[in-house]
Coordinates of C-alpha atoms in Angstrom, one line a residue:
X1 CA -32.3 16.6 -41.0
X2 CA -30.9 14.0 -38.7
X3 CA -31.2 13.6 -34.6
X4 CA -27.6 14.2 -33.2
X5 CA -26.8 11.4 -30.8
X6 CA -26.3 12.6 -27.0
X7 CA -22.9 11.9 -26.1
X8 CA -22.6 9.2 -23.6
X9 CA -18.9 8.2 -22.2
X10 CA -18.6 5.1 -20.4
X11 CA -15.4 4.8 -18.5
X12 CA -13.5 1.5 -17.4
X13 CA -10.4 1.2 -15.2
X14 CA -7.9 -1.2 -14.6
X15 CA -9.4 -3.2 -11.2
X16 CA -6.4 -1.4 -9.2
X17 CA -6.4 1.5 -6.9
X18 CA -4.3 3.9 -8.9
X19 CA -6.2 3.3 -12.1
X20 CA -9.8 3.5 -10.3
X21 CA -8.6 6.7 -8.6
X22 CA -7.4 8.7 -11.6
X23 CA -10.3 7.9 -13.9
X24 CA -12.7 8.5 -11.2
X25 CA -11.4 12.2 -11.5
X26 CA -11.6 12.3 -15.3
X27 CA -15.2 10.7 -14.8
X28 CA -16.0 13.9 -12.3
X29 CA -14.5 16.0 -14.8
X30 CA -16.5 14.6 -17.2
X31 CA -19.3 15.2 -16.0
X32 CA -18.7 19.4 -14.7
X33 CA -18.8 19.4 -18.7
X34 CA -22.6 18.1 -18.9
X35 CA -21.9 14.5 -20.4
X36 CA -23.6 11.7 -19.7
X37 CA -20.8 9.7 -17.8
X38 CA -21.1 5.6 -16.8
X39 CA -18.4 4.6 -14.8
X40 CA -17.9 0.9 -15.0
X41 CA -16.1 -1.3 -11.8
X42 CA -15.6 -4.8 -11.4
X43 CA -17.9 -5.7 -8.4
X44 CA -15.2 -6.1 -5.8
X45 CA -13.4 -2.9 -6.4
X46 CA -17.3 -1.3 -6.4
X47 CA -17.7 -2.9 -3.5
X48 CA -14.7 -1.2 -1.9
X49 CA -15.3 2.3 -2.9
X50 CA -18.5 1.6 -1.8
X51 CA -17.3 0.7 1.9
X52 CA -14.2 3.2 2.1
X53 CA -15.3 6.5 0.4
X54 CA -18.4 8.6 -0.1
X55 CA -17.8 8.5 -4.0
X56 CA -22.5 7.3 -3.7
X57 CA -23.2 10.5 -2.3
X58 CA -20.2 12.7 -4.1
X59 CA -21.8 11.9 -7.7
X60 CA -25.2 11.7 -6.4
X61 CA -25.3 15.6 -7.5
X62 CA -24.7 14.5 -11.2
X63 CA -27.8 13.4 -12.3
X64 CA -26.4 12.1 -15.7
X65 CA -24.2 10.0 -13.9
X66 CA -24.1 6.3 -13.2
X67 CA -22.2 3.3 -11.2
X68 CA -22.3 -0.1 -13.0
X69 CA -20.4 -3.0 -12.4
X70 CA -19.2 -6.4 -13.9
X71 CA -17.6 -9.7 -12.7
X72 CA -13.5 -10.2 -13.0
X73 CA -13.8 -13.7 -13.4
X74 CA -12.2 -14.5 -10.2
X75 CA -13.6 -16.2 -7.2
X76 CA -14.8 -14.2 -3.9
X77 CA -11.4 -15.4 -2.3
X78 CA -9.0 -14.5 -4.9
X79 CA -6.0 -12.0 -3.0
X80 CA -6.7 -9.8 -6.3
X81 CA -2.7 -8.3 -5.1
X82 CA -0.6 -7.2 -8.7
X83 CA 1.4 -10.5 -7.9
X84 CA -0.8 -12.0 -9.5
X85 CA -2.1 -9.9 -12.6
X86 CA -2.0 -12.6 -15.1
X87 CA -5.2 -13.8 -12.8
X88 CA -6.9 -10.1 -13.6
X89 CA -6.2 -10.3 -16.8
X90 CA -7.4 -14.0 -17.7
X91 CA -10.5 -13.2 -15.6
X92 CA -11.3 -9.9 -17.3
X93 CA -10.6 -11.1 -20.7
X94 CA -13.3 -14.1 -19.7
X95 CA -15.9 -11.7 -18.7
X96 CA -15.8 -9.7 -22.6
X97 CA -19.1 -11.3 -23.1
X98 CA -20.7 -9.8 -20.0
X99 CA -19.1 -6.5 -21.5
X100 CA -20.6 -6.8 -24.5
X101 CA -24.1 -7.6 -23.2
X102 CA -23.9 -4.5 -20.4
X103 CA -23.3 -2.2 -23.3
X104 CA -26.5 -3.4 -25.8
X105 CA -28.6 -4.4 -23.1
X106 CA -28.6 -3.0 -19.5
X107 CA -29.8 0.0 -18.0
X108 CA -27.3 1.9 -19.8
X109 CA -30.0 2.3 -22.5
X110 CA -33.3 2.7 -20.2
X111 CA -34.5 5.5 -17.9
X112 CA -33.9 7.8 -20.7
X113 CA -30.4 7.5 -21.3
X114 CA -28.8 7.8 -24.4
X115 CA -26.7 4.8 -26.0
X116 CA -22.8 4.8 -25.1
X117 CA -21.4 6.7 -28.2
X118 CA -17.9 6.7 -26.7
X119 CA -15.7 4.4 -24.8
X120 CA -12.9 5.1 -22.5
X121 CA -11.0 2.2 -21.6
X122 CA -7.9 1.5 -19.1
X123 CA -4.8 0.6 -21.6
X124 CA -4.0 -2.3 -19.6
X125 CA -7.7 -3.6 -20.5
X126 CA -6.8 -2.7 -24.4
X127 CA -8.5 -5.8 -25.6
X128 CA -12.0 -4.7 -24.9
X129 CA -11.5 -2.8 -27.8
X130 CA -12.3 -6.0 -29.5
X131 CA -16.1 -5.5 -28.6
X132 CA -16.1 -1.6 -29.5
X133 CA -15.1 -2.1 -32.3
X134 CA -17.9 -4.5 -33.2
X135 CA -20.4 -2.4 -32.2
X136 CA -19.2 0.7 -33.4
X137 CA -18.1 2.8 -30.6
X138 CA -15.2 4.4 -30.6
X139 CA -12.4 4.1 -27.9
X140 CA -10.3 6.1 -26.5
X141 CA -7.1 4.8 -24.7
X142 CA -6.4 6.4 -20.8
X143 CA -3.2 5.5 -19.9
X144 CA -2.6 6.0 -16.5
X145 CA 1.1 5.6 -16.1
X146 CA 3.7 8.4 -16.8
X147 CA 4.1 8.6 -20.9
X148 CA 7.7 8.0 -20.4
X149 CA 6.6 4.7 -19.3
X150 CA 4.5 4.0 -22.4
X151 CA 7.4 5.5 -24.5
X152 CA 10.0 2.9 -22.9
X153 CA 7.1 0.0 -23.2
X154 CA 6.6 1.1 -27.0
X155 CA 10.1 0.9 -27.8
X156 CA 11.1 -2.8 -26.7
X157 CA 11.2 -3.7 -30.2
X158 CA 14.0 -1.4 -30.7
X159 CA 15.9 -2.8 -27.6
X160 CA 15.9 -6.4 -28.9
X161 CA 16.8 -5.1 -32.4
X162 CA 20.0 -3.3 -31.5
X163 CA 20.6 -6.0 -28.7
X164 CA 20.3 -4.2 -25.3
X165 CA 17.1 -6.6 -24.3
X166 CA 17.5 -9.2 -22.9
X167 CA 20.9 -8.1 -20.4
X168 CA 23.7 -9.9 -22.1
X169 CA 25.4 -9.0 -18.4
X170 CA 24.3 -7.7 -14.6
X171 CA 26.0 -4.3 -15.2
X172 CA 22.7 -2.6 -14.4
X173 CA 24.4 0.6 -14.8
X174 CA 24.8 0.3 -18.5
X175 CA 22.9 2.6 -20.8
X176 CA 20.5 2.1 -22.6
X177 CA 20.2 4.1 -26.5
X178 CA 17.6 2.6 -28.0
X179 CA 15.0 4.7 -26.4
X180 CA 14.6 7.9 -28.5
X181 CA 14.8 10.7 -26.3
X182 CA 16.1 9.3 -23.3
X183 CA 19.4 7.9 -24.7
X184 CA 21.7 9.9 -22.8
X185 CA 20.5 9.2 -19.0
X186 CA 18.4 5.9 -19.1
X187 CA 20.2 3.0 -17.0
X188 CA 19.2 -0.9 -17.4
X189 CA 17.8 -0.2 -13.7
X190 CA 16.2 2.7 -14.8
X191 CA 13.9 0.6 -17.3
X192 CA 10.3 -0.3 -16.4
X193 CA 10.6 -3.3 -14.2
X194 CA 9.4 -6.0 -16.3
X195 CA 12.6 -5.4 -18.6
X196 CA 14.4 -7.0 -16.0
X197 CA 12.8 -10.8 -16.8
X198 CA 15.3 -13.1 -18.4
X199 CA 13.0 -14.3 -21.0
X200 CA 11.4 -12.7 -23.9
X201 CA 8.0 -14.7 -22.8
X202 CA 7.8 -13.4 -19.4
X203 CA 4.1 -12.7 -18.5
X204 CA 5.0 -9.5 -17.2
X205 CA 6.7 -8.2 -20.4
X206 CA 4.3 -9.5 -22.5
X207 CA 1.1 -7.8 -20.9
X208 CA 3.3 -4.2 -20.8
X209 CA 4.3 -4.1 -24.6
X210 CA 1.1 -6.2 -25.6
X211 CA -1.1 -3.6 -23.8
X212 CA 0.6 -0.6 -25.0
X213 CA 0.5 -1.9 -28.8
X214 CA -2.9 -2.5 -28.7
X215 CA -3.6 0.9 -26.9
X216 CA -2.5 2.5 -30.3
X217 CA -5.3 1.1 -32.1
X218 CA -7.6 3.6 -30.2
X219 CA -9.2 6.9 -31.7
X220 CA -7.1 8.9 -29.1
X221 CA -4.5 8.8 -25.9
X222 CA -5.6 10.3 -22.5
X223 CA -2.6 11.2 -20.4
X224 CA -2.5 12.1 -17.2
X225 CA 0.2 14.6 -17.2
X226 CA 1.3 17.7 -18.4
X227 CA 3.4 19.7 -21.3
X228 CA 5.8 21.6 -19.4
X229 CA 6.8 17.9 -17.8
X230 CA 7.0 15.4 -20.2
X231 CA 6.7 17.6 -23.3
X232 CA 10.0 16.2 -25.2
X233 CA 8.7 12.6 -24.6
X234 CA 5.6 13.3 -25.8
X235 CA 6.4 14.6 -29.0
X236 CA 8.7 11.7 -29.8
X237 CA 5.4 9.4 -29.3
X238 CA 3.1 11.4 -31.0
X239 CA 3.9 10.0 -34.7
X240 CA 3.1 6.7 -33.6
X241 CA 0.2 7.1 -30.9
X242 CA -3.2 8.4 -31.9
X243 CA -3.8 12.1 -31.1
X244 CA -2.5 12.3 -27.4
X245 CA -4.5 14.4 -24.5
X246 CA -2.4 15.2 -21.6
X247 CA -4.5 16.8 -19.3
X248 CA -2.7 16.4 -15.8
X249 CA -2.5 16.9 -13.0
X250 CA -5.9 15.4 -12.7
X251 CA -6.8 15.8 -9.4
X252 CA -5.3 19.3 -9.8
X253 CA -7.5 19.9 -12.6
X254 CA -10.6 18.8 -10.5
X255 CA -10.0 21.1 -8.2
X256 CA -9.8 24.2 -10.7
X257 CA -12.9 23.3 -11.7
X258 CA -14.9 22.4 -9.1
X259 CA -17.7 25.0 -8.4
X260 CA -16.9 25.6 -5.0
X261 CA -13.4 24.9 -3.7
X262 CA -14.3 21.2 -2.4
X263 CA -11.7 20.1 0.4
X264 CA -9.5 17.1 -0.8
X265 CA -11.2 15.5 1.8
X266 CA -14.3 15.3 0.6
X267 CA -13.5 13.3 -2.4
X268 CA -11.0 10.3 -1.5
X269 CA -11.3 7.4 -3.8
X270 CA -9.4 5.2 -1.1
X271 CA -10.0 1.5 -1.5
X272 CA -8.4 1.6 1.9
X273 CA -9.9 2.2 5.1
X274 CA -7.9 5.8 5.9
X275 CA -6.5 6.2 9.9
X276 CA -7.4 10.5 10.1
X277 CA -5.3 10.5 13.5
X278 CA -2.3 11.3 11.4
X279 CA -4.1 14.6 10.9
X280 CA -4.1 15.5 14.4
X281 CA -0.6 14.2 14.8
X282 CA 0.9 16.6 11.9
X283 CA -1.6 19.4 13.3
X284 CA 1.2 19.4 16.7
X285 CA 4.5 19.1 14.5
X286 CA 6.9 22.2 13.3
X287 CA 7.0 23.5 9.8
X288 CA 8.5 21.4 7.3
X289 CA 9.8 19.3 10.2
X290 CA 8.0 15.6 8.7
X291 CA 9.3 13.6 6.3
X292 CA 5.7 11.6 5.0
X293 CA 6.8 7.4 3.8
X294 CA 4.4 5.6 1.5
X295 CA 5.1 2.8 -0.8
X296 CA 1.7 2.7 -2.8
X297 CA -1.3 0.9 -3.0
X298 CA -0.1 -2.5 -4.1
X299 CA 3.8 -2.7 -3.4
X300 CA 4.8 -5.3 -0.7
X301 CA 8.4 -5.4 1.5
X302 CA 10.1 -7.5 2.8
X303 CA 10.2 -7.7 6.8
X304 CA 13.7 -7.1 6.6
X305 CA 13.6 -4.5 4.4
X306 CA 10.8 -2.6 6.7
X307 CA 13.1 -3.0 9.4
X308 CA 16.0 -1.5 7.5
X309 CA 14.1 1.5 6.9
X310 CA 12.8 2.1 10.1
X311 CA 16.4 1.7 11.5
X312 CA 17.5 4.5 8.8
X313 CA 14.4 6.6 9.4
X314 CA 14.6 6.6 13.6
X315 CA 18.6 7.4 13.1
X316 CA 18.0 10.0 10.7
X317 CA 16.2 11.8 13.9
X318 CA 13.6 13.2 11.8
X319 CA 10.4 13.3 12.5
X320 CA 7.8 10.9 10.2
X321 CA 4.4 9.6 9.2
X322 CA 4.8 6.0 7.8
X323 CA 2.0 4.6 6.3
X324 CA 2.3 0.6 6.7
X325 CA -0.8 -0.9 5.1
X326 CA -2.3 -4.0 6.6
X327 CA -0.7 -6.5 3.8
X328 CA 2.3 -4.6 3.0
X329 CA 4.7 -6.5 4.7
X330 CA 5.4 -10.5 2.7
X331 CA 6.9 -12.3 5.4
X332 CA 6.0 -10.5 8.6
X333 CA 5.7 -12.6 11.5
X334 CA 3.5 -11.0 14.1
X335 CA 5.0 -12.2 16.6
X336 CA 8.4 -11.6 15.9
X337 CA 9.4 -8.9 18.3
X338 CA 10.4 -5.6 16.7
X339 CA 13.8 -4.3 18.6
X340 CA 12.8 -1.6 21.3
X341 CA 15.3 1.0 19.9
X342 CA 12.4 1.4 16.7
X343 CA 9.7 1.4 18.7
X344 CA 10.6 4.1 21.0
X345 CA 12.2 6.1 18.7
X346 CA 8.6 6.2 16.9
X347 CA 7.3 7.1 19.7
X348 CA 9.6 10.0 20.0
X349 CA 9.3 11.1 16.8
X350 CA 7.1 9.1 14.0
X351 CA 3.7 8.1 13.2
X352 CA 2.6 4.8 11.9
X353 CA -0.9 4.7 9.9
X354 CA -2.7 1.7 8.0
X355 CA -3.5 4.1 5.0
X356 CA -3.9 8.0 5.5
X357 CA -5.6 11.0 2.8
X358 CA -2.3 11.4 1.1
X359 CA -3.3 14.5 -0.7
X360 CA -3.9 16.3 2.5
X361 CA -0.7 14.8 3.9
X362 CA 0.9 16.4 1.1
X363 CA 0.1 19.9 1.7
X364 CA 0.4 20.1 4.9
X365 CA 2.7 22.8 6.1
X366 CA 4.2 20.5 8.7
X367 CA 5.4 17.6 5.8
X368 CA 8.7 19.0 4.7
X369 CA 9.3 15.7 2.2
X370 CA 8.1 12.7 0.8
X371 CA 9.7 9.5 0.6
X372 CA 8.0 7.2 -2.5
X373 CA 7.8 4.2 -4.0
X374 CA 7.9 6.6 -7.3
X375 CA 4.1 5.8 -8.9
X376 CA 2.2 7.9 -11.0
X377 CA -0.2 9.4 -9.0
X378 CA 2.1 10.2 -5.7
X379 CA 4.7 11.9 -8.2
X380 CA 2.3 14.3 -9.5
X381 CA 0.5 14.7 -6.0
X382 CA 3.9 15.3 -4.8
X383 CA 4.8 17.9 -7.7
X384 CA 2.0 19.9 -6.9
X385 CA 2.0 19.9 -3.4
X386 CA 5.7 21.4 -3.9
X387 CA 7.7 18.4 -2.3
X388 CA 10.6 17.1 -2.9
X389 CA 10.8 13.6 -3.0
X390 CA 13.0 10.3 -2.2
X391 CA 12.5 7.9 -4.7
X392 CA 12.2 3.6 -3.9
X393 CA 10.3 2.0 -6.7
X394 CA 9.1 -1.2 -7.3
X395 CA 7.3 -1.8 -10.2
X396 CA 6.1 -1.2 -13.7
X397 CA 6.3 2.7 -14.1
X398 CA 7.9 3.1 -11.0
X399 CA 11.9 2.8 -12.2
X400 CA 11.7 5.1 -14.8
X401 CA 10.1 7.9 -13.0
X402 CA 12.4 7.8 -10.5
X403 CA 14.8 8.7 -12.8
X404 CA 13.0 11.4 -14.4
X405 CA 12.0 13.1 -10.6
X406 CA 16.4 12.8 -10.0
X407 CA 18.2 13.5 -13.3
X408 CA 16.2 15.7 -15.3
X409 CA 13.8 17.7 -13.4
X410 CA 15.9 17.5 -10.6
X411 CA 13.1 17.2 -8.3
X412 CA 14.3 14.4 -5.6
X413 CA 17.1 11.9 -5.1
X414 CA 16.6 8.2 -6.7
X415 CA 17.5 5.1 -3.7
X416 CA 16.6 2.6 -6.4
X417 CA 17.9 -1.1 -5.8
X418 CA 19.1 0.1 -2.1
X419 CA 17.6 -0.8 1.4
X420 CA 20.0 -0.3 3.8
X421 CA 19.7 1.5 7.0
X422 CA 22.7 4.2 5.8
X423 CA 21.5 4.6 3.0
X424 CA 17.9 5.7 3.9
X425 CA 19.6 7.6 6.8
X426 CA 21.0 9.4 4.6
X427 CA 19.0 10.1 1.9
X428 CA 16.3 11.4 4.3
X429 CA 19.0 14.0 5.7
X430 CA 19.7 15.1 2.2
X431 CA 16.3 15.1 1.4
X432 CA 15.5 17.2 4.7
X433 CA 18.8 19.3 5.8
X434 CA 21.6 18.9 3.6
X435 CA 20.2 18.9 0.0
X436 CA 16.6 20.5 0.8
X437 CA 17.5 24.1 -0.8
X438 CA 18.3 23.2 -4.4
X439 CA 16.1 20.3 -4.6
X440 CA 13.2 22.8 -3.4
X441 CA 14.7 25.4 -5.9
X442 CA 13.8 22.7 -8.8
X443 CA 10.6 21.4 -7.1
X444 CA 9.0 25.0 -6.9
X445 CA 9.8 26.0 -10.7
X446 CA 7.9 22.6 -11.8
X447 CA 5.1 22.9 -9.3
X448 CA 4.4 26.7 -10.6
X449 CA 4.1 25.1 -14.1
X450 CA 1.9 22.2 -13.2
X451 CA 0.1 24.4 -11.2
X452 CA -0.4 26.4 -14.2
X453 CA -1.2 24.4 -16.5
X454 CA -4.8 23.3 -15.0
X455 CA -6.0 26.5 -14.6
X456 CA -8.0 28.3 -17.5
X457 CA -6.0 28.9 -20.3
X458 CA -3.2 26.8 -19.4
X459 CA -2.1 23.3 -21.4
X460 CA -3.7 20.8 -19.7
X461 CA -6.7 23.3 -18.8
X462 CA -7.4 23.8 -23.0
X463 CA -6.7 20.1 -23.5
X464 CA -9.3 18.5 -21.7
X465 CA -12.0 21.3 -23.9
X466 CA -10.3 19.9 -26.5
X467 CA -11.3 16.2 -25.4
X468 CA -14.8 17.3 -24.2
X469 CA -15.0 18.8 -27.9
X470 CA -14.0 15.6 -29.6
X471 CA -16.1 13.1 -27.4
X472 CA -18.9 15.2 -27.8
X473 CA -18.9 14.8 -31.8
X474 CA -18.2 11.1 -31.9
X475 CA -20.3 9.1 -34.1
X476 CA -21.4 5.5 -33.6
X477 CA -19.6 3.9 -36.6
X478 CA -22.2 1.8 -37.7

């Protein structure tokens, strides 16, 4: 009678905040479920978490659980920023090898644990699947954007075959019906970001649709998100995606599972250095009275945009908590002297941080609204802390979620391709005053269902069973 193999996952993120954060939590859920559970960073990112959070001690108490790390192929003084991914890419793809060896070779097979029998790999990293594969272990795909996102990244073929891609025009406004379910509401400027390049060969465009092609040659999907959200999208994408897992809210789902209620605190994944004065500040504010403005992780403005916004925020006369991280702004000139009308109208009424614990932010009772930059993570941190939003993408996912939070679930008002001191005056009284009962109407249906569907029983709650299940009956193929 054979030995069953111990199941071993090891899990590797895209070297970016968002990505590390999110599969950080699946590697702590992971782990509740009695898995052995590697969690593999490039040495910089490790480096960070290291220096920023307590992530050492927090898994410390997981005794089949393990930090390893691997070069990026870039040198030490590399920026590492999203503008240049092509970079990451080329210098991940170099270090394959290194990948390859870590897995037959390291520690991951001494102290008397088991062989990997189970890969989970980012989807922008897709072509590590090259070295599963040789060795027999199966993959499984985590995509860490919205599946809306990987649904408009899938279908580019069909854009270029009925003509809509490349723009034969600016009219930005134009729809687009070559997206199957989406056909009725989806803009050009409501497209993932990179379908705004010119040329069919942009780097950009090919690492999105390259990425999420390979991604289908995985065993399964991981999605961080839930049924009662993106349900209709996901069924259109199930036919051509290996058997899909959504089992978001993530950090939701940690929390119903953790043993004993852990504070949000407690288990930051910051690659950021976070300012906890903003904590007190909110502490001495009214109810519902702040509205909270981050743009992300990785998104940079202008310095005239940042000034536009601070005019529209100060004029709104709403209180706010900015977070302005230290590279954020491209072109900012220190010594450029910021007009005294901002600065004491912050003083009278706002908050600027470096980087802050956005899910406490969230929930507490004196933010009344958040305004975005529309990623992933923020949007579902945002759904369940019950906020309406303001959306201002950037990048990538960012457009088409925007769209989503303002047209169909009706969640928040979409400023995309605006940055003008009216306009964000506005939209921040809308979001606040004028507009704040039906979009809170909307935002409290959704956040019940997300709400619901990480605790026992619900979808996403029976979904990630289902995944435990599956990973646990994996079987080297070799």
């Amino acid at each position: 009678m054979g030995h069953k193999p111990v199941a071993h996952v090891l899990i590797f993120p895209f070297p970016a905040q968002g990505h590390i954060n999110s599969m950080l939590k699946l590697a702590e859920l992971l782990c509740f479920s009695g898995l052995h559970v590697t969690f593999l960073n490039t040495k910089h990112y490790h480096q960070r978490l290291l220096r920023f959070t307590n992530a050492q001690t927090r898994f410390a108490c997981f005794p089949k659980f393990r930090f390893e790390t691997i070069p990026d192929g870039l040198p030490d003084d590399h920026s590492r920023s999203v503008n240049y991914v092509n970079d990451l890419i080329t210098g991940l793809e170099s270090v394959k090898p290194a990948f390859r060896e870590l897995i037959i070779f390291s520690h991951l097979k001494s102290d008397n644990r088991p062989p990997v029998t189970c890969t989970i790999l980012d989807g922008l990293i897709a072509f590590f699947m090259d070295v599963t594969k040789e060795l027999g272990i199966p993959s499984i795909s985590f995509r860490t954007a919205s599946g809306s996102y990987l649904w408009s990244c899938f279908c580019c073929h069909k854009l270029i075959e009925a003509g809509e891609f490349p723009f034969a025009d600016n009219d930005m406004d134009k729809l687009i019906t070559s997206v199957p379910g989406m056909e009725s509401f989806v803009r050009r400027r409501d497209l993932p970001s990179f379908y705004r390049a010119k040329d069919l060969n942009d780097p950009f465009l090919q690492l999105a649709v390259t990425q999420t092609l390979n991604s289908t040659n995985a065993s399964a999907t991981i999605l961080n998100t839930f049924e009662d959200l993106e349900g209709p999208i996901i069924s259109q994408m199930t036919p051509h995606f290996p058997k899909i897992y959504t089992i978001g809210p993530l950090h939701a789902q940690l929390n119903s599972r953790r043993p004993n209620s852990s504070q949000t605190s407690d288990s930051s994944n910051s690659l950021w250095e976070i300012d906890r004065s903003c904590m007190t500040w909110l502490d001495s504010q009214p109810l519902k009275s702040v509205v909270y403005v981050s743009f992300g992780s990785i998104a940079s403005i202008t310095r005239d945009e940042m000034l536009e916004f601070w005019y529209g925020l100060v004029n709104s006369r709403k209180r706010f908590l900015w977070v302005i991280r230290p590279d954020s702004v491209k072109d900012n000139d220190e010594k450029s002297q910021i007009p005294a009308v901002l600065t004491e109208g912050t003083q009278e009424r706002g908050y600027i941080v470096g980087w802050c614990p956005q899910e406490e932010v969230l929930v507490h009772p004196a933010v009344g609204g958040f305004v975005t930059h529309s990623g992933w993570n923020s949007t579902l941190e945002s759904i369940i802390a019950g906020l309406p939003m303001v959306c201002w993408p950037h990048l990538a996912d960012q457009q088409i979620n925007s769209r989503f939070v303002s047209e169909i679930w009706k969640i928040g008002l979409d400023m995309k391709d605006m940055c003008d001191r009216s306009s964000v005056e506005k939209m921040v009284n809308d979001l606040m005053e004028n507009r704040r009962d039906e979009l809170e109407k909307s935002m409290n249906k959704i956040s019940q269902m997300a709400k619901k569907s990480v605790t026992e029983g619900g979808s996403s709650w029976c979904n990630m069973e289902d995944l435990i299940e599956d990973i646990k009956s994996m079987k080297l193929q070799v």
